[in-house]
Coordinates of C-alpha atoms and ligand atoms in Angstrom, one line a residue:
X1 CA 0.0 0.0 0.0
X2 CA 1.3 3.7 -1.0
X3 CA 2.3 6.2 2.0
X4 CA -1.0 7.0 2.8
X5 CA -1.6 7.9 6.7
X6 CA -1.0 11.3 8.8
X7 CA 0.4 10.9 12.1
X8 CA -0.6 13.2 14.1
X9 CA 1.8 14.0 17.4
X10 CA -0.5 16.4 20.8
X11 CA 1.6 17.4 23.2
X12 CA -0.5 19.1 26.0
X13 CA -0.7 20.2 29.2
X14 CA -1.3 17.3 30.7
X15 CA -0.9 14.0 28.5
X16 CA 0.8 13.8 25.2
X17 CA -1.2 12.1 22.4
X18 CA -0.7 10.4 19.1
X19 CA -3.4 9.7 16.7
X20 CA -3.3 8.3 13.2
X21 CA -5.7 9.3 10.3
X22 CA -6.4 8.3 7.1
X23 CA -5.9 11.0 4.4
X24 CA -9.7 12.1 4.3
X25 CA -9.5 13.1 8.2
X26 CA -10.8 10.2 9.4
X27 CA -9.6 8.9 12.9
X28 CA -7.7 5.3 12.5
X29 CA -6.2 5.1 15.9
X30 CA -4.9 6.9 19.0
X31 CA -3.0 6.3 22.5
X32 CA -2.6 8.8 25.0
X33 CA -0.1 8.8 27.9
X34 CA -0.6 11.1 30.7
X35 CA 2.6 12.8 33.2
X36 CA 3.4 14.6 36.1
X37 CA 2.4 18.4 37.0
X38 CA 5.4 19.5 39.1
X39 CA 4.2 22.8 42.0
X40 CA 7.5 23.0 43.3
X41 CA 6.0 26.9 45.0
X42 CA 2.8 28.3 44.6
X43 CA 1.8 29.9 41.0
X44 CA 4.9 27.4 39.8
X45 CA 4.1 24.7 36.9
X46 CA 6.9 22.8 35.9
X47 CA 6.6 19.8 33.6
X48 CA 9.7 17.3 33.4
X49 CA 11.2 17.3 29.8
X50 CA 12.2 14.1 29.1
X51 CA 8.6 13.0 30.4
X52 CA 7.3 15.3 27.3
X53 CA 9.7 13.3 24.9
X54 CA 9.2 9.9 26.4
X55 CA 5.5 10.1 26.6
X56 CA 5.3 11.7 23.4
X57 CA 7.2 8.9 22.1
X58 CA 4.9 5.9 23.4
X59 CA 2.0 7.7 22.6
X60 CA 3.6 7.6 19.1
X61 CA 4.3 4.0 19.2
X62 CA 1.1 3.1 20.6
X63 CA -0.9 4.5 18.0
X64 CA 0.8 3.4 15.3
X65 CA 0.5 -0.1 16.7
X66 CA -2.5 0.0 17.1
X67 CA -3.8 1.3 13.6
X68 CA -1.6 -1.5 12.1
X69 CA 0.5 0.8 9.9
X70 CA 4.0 0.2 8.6
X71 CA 6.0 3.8 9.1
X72 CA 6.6 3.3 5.5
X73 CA 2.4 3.6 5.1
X74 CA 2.8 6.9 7.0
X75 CA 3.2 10.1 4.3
X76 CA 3.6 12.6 6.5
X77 CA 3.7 13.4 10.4
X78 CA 2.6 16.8 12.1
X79 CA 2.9 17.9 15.6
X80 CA 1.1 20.2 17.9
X81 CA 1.9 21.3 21.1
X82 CA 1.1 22.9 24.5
X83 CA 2.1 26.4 23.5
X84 CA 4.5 29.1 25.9
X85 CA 6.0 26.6 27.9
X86 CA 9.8 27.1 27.6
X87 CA 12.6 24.6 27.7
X88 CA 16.5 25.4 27.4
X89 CA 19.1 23.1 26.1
X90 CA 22.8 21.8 25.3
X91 CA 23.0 21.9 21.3
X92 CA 25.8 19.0 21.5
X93 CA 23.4 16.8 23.9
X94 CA 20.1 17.6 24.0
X95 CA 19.7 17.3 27.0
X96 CA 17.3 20.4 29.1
X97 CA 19.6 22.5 31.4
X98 CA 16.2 23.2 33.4
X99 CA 13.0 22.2 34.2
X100 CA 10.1 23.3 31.8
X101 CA 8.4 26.2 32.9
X102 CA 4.7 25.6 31.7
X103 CA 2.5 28.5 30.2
X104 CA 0.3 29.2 33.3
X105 CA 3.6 29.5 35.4
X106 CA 3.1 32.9 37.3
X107 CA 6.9 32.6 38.5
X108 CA 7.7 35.9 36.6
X109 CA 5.1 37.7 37.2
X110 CA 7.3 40.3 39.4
X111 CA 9.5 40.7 36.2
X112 CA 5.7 41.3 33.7
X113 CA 5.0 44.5 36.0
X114 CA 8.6 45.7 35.8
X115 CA 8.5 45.6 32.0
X116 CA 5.1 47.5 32.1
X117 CA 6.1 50.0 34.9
X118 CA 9.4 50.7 32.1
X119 CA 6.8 51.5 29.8
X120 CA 7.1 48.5 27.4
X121 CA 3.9 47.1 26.7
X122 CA 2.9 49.3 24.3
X123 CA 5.9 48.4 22.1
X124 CA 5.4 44.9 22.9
X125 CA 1.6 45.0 21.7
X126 CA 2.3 47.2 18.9
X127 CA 5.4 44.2 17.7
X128 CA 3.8 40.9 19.1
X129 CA 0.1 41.6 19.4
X130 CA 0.0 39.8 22.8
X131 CA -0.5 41.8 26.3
X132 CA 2.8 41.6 28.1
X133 CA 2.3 38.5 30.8
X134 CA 4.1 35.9 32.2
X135 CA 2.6 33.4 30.5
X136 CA 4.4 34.0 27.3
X137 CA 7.9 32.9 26.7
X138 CA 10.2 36.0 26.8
X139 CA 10.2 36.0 30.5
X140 CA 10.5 32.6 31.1
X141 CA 13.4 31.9 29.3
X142 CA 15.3 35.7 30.8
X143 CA 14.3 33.6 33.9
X144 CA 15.9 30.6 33.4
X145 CA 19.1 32.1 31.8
X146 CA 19.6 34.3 35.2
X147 CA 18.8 31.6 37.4
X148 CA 21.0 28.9 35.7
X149 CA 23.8 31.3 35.1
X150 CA 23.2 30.4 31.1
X151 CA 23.6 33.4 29.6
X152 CA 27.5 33.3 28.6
X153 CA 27.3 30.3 27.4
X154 CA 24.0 31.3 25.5
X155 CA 25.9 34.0 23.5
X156 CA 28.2 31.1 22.6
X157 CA 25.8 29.4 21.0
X158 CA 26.2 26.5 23.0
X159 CA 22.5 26.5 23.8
X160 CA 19.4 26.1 22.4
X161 CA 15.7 28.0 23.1
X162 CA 12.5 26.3 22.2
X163 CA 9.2 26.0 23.0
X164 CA 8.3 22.4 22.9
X165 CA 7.7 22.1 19.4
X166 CA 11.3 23.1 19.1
X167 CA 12.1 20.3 21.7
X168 CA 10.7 17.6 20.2
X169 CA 11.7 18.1 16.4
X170 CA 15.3 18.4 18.1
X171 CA 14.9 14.9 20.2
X172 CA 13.3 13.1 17.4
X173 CA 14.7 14.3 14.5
X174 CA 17.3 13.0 12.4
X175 CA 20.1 15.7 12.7
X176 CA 18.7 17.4 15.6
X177 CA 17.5 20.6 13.5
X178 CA 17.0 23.6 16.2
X179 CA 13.4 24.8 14.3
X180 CA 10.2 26.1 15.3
X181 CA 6.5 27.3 13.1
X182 CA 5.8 30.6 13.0
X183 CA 2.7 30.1 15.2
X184 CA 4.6 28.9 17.7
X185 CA 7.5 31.4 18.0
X186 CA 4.3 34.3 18.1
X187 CA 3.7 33.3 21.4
X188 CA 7.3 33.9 23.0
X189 CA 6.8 37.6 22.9
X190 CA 10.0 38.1 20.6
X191 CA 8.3 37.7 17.6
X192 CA 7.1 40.5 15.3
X193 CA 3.7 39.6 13.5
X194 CA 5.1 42.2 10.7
X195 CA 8.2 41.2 9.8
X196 CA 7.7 37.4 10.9
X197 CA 10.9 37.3 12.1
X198 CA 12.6 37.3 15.8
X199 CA 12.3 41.2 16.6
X200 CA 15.8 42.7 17.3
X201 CA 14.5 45.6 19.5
X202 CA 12.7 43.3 21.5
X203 CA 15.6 40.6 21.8
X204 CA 17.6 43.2 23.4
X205 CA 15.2 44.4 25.8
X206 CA 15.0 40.5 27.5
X207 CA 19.1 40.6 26.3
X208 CA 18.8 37.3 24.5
X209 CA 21.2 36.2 21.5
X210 CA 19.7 35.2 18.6
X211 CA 22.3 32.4 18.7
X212 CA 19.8 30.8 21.3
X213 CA 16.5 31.5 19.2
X214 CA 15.4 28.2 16.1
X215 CA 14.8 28.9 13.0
X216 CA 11.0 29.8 12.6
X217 CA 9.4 27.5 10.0
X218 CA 5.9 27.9 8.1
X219 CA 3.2 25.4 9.7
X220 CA 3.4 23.0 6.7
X221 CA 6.5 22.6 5.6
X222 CA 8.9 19.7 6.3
X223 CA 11.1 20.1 9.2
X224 CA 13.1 16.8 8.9
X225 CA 12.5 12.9 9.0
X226 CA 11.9 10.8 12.4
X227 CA 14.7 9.1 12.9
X228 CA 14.4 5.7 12.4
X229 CA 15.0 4.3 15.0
X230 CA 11.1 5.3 16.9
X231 CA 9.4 3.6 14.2
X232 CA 11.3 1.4 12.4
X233 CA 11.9 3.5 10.0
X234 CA 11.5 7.4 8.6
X235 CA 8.8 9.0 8.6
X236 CA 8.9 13.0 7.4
X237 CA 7.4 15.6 9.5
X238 CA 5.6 17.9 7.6
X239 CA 4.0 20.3 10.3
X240 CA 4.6 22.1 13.8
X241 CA 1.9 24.3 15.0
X242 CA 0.8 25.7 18.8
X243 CA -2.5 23.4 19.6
X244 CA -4.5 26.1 19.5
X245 CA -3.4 27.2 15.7
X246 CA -3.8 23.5 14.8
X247 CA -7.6 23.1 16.4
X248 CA -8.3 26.4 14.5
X249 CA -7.6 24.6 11.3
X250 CA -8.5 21.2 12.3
X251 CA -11.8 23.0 12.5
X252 CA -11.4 23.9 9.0
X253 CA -12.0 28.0 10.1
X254 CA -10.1 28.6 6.3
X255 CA -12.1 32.3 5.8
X256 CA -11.8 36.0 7.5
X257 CA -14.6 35.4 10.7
X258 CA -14.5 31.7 10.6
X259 CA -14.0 30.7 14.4
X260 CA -13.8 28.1 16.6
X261 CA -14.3 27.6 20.5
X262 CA -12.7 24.9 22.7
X263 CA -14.4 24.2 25.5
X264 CA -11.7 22.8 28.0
X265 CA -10.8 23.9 31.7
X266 CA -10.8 27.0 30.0
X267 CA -12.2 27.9 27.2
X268 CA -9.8 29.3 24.0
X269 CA -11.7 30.9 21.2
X270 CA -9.6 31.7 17.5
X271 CA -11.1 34.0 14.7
X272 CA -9.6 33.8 11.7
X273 CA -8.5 37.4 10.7
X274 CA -7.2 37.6 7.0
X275 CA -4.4 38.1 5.7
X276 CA -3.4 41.1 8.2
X277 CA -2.8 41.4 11.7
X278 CA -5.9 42.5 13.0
X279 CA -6.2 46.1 14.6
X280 CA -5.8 46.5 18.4
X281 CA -9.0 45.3 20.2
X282 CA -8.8 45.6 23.7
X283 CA -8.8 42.3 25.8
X284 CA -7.9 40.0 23.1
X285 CA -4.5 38.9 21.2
X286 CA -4.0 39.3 17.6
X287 CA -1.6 36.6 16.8
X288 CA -1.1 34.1 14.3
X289 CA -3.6 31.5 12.5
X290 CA -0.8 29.7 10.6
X291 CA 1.8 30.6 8.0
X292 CA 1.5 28.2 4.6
X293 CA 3.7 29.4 1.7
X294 CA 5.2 31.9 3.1
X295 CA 1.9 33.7 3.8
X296 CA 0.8 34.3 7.1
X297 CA -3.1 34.3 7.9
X298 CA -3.8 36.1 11.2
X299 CA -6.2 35.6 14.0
X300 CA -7.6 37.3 17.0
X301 CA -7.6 35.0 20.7
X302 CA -9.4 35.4 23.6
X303 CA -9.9 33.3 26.7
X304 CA -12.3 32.3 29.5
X305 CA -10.6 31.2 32.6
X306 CA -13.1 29.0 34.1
X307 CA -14.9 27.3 32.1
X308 CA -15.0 23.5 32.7
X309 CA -13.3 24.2 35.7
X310 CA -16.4 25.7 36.6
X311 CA -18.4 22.0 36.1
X312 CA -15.1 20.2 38.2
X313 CA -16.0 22.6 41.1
X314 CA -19.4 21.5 41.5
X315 CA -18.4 17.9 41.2
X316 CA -15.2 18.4 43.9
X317 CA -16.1 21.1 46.1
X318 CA -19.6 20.9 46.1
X319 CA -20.5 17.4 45.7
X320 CA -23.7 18.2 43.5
X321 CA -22.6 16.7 40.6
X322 CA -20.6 12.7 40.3
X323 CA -19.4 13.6 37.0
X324 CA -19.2 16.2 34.1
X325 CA -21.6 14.6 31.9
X326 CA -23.9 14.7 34.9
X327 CA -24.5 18.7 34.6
X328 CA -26.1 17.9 31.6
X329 CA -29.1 15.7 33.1
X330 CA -29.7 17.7 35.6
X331 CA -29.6 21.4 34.0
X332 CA -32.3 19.8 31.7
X333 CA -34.9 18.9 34.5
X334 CA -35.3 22.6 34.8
X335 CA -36.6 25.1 31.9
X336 CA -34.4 27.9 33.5
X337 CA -31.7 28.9 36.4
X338 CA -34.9 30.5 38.2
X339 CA -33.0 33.6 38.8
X340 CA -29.8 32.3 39.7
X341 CA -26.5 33.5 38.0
X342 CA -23.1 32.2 38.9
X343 CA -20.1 34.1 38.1
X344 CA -17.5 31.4 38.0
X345 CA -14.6 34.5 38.3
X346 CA -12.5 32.2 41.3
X347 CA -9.3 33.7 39.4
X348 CA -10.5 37.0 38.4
X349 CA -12.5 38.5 35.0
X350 CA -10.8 38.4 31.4
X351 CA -11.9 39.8 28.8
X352 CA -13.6 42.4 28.5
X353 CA -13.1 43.4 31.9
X354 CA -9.9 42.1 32.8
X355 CA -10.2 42.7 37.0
X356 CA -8.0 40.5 38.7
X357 CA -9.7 41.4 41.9
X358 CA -12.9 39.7 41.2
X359 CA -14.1 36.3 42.7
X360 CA -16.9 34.1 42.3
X361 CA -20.1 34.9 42.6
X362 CA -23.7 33.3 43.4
X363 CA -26.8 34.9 43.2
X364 CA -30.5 35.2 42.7
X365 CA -30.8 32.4 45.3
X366 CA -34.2 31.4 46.6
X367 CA -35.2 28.6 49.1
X368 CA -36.2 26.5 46.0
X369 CA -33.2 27.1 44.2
X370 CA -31.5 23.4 44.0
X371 CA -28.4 21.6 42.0
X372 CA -30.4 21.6 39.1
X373 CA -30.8 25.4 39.0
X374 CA -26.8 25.5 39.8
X375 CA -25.6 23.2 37.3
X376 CA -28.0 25.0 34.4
X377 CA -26.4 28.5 35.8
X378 CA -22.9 27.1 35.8
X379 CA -23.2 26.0 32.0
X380 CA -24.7 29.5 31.4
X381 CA -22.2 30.9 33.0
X382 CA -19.2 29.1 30.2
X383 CA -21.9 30.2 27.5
X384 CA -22.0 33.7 28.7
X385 CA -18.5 33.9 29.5
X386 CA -17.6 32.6 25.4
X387 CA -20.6 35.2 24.2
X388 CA -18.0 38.4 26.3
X389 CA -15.6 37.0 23.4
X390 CA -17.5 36.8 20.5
X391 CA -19.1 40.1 20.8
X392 CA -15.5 41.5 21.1
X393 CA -14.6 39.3 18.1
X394 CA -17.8 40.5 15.9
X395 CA -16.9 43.9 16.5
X396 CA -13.3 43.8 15.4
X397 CA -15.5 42.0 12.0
X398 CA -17.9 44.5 12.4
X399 CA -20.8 41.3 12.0
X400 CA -22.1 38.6 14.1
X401 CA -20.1 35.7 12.4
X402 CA -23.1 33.6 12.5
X403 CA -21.9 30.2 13.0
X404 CA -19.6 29.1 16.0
X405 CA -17.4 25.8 15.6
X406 CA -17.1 24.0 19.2
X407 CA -14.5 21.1 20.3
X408 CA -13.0 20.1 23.6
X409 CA -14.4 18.0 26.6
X410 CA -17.5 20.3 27.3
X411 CA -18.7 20.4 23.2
X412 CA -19.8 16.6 24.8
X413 CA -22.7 19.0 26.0
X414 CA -25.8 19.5 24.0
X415 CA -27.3 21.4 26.1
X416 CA -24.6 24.0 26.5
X417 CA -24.1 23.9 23.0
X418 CA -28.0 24.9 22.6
X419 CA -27.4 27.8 25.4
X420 CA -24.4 29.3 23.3
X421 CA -26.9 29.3 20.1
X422 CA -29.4 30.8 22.0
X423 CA -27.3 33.6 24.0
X424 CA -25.3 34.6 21.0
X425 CA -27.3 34.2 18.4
X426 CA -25.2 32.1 16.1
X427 CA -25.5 28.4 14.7
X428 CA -23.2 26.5 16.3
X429 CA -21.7 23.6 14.6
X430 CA -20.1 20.5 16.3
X431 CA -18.1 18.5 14.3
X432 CA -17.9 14.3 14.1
X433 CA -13.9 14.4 14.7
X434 CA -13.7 16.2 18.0
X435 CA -10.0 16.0 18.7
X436 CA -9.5 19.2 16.0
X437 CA -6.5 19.7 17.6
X438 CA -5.0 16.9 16.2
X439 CA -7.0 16.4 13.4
X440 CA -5.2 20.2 12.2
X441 CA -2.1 18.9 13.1
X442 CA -2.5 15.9 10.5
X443 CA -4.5 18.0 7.7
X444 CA -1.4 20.5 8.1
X445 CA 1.3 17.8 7.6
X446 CA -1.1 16.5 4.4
X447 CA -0.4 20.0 3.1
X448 CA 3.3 20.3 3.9
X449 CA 3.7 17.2 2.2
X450 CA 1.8 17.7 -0.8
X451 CA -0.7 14.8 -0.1
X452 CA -3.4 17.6 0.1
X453 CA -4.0 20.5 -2.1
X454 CA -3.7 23.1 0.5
X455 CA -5.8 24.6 3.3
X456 CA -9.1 24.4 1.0
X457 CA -9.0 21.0 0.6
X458 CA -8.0 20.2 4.2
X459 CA -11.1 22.5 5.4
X460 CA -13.2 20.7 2.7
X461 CA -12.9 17.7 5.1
X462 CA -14.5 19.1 8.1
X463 CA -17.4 16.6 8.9
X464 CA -20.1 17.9 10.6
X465 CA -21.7 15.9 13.7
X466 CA -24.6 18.4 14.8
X467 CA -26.0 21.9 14.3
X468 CA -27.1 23.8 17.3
X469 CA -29.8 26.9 15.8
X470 CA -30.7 29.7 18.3
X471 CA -34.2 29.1 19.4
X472 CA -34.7 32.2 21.1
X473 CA -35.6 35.9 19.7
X474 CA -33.4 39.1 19.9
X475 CA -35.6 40.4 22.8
X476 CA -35.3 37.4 25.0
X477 CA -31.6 37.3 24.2
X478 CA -31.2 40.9 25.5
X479 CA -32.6 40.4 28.4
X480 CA -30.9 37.1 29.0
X481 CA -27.8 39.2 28.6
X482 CA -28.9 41.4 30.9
X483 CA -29.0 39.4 33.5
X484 CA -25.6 38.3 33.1
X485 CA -24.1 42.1 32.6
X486 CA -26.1 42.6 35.9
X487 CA -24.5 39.5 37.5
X488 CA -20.8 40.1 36.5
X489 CA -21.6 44.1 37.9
X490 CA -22.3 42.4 41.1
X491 CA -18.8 40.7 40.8
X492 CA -17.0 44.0 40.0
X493 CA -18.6 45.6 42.8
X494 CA -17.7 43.2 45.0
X495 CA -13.9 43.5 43.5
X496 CA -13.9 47.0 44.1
X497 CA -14.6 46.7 47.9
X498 CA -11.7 44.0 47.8
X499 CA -9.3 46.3 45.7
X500 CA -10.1 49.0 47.7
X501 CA -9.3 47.1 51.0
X502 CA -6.0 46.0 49.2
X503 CA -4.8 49.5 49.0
X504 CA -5.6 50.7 52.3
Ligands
ADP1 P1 -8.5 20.2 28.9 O1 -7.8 19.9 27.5 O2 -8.5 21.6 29.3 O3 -7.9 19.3 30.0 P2 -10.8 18.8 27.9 O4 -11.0 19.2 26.5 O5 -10.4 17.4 28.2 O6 -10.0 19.8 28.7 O7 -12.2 19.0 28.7 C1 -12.3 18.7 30.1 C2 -13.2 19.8 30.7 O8 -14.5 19.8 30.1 C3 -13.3 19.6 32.2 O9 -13.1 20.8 32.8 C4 -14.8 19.1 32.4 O10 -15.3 19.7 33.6 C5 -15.5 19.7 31.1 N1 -16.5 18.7 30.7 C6 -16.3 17.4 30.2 N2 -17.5 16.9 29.9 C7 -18.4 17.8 30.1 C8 -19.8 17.9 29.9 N3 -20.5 16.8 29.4 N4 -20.5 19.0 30.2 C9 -19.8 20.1 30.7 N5 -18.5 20.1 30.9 C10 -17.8 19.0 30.6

């Protein structure tokens, strides 16, 4: 049989994952190995990085055992990976000189306000299109240079900077090339979104070398073969690309206002933006969809906090729920929340109000309200929260974008997925294959590898599993969110009397 198969290579947060599909998208196998979290002090997150490589490695193994494919049946492989997270190593070993510090590290935090109180975010905006925080790379690796004493021997060149992407292609590529994508490297905070290319000014601010930095690669383009030796023979890898970037088009979001929400812990919602960086919209990134043939296609990100996390709290803390799915059962004995609004805000409020001050918040209770009325205004709450984005998102557009692709753990939800129709008004569409994070990374290797046509043909396999139509009018939506604007004002003024005690 001809080289047929994409392999497609996860690396998240918490499990690295492997999955083999046929050319038309459709899943053949997959294997999943989970690893450890490491809090070695509060607001830390370190993640051990040969456990990313090893599991990365037997989830690799795994699947293609399982699927019963020879290496030389596999065309092309792509991987996508937890983005942010920074790892430095030795160029002549390969071996990490540090721990990985993971994307929701808040370790230099201290050195985010320094940068802002120096004046430098709006440069760093106005370059990078992100909102200077310690969750991108930039600080991380400054960090990990000053704390391991690295930097002379970074301006050597003896080391190399990657985020793990950059990692893995080095560790299980023949000729350990030291390469990135460009999705990837947008998220360090060294990248400019104009020039696609490391940005100079912004290197020397953080003091880095660009003897440390990879070479930034387009999404699909071949970065080197497999060696081997991990499959029993070569297999080339045709993509790299942050997960995010990869769900977005796994999701086959190909056209300016296509998007796509993942509905996770948190929730991470992608617009496609054209072929130009879109303009500055407060409370959400402009970054990068993917770059094919040289041509980057932008895309505007925002977040939601909590989101699932929202779901695991009733289940852990409060005992009202044994399991996810469970939310779903009961939200749909009731017809409503019967007044009650949850703010699920236990971290603070992104966008659009960005108040790290605010907490969660429960109201509109009644002695009849019960677990029912909780768990509907809990799932509200992640519909409501995603709505915030998409009315920031549809007036960078300047139109509702109508339809709303959903993936992740919580997309499991019909009902949810009705709530979002109904609160933004949009058809939202959930698709048969709902691992679109590595479904992109696949359809992105078929394109680097000329096995598909290019991003049309690859969105052109989207399947569809089920629409979601709003079933509400305008005026029920307005005053549905209402409601919410009236709940979340509770929460702010709640996070004033806490800011203000702060200060004093
Ligand atoms: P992550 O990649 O962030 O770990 P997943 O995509 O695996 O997340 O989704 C897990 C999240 O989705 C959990 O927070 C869980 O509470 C939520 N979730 C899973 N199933 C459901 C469901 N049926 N209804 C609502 N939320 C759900």
């Amino acid at each position: 049989m001809a080289a047929q198969f994409l392999l497609a290579l996860d690396q998240g947060t918490t499990s690295s994952r492997a999955a083999v599909f046929t050319p038309e998208g459709r899943l053949t196998a997959s294997a999943a190995f989970e690893f450890a979290q490491r809090y070695p002090r509060p607001g830390w997150v370190e993640h051990e990085p040969e456990d990313l490589v090893d599991t990365t490695m037997r989830a690799m193994r795994e699947a293609v055992r399982r699927a019963g494919v020879r290496p030389g049946q596999i065309a092309a492989a792509g991987v996508a990976n937890q983005r942010e997270t920074t790892l430095v190593w030795d160029r002549e070993t390969g071996k990490a000189l540090a721990p990985a510090v993971v994307w929701q590290c808040r370790r230099t935090a201290p050195m985010v306000e320094r940068l802002k109180a120096e004046g430098l975010a709006p440069l760093i905006r106005a370059k990078t299109g992100l909102v200077p925080d310690a969750y991108f790379s930039a600080t991380k690796l400054r960090w990990l240079l000053d704390e391991y004493g690295l930097q002379e021997r970074a301006e050597k060149g003896e080391l190399c900077f990657g985020t793990v992407d950059s990692f893995l292609a080095f560790r299980l590529l023949s000729g350990q090339p030291h390469v990135t994508d460009a999705t990837n490297a947008c998220r360090t905070m060294l990248f400019n979104l104009h020039t696609q290319d490391w940005d100079d000014d912004l290197l020397r601010a953080f003091n880095l070398p660009r003897a440390l930095l990879p070479r930034v690669l387009d999404t699909a383009q071949a970065a080197g073969d497999l060696h081997p030796s991990l499959l029993g023979g070569p297999v080339p890898v045709c993509a790299l690309a942050g997960d995010q970037h990869a769900a977005l088009f796994g999701q086959g979001c190909l056209n300016p206002g296509d998007v796509k929400n993942t509905y996770g812990t948190g929730c991470f919602m992608l617009m496609n933006a054209g072929e130009r960086p879109a303009g500055d919209v407060p409370g959400l990134l402009s970054t990068l969809a993917w770059r094919i043939g040289g041509k980057p296609v932008f895309a505007l990100e925002g977040s939601v906090f909590v989101a699932g996390a929202a779901i695991q709290w009733l289940r852990d803390e409060l005992g009202v729920l044994k399991t996810a799915a469970e939310s779903e059962e009961l939200a749909r004995q009731v017809e409503d929340t019967g007044g009650v609004h949850f703010v699920p805000a236990f971290t603070g409020l992104g966008a659009p109000h960005w108040n790290m001050y605010a907490r969660g918040t429960l109201l509109g209770l009644t002695r009849g309200s019960n677990r029912c009325h909780l768990a509907r205004a809990a799932l509200e709450s992640i519909a409501f929260q995603s709505d915030d984005l998409l009315r920031l998102m549809a007036g960078a557009l300047g139109r509702n974008p109508g339809v709303l692709r959903a993936d992740g753990g919580g997309s499991a939800n019909s009902l949810m997925m009705q709530l979002q129709a109904d609160i933004s008004g949009v058809r939202v569409q959930r698709p048969q294959e709902r691992e679109t994070t590595a479904l992109g990374a696949a359809l992105l290797a078929g394109v680097g590898k000329g096995l598909i046509d290019g991003p049309r043909e690859a969105a052109a396999l989207w399947r569809p599993e089920r629409d979601f139509e709003p079933a509400i009018g305008e005026a029920e939506r307005k005053a549905r969110r209402a409601g919410w604007a009236a709940a979340v004002e509770t929460a702010l003024t709640d996070a004033g009397r806490r800011e203000g005690a702060a200060c004093s």
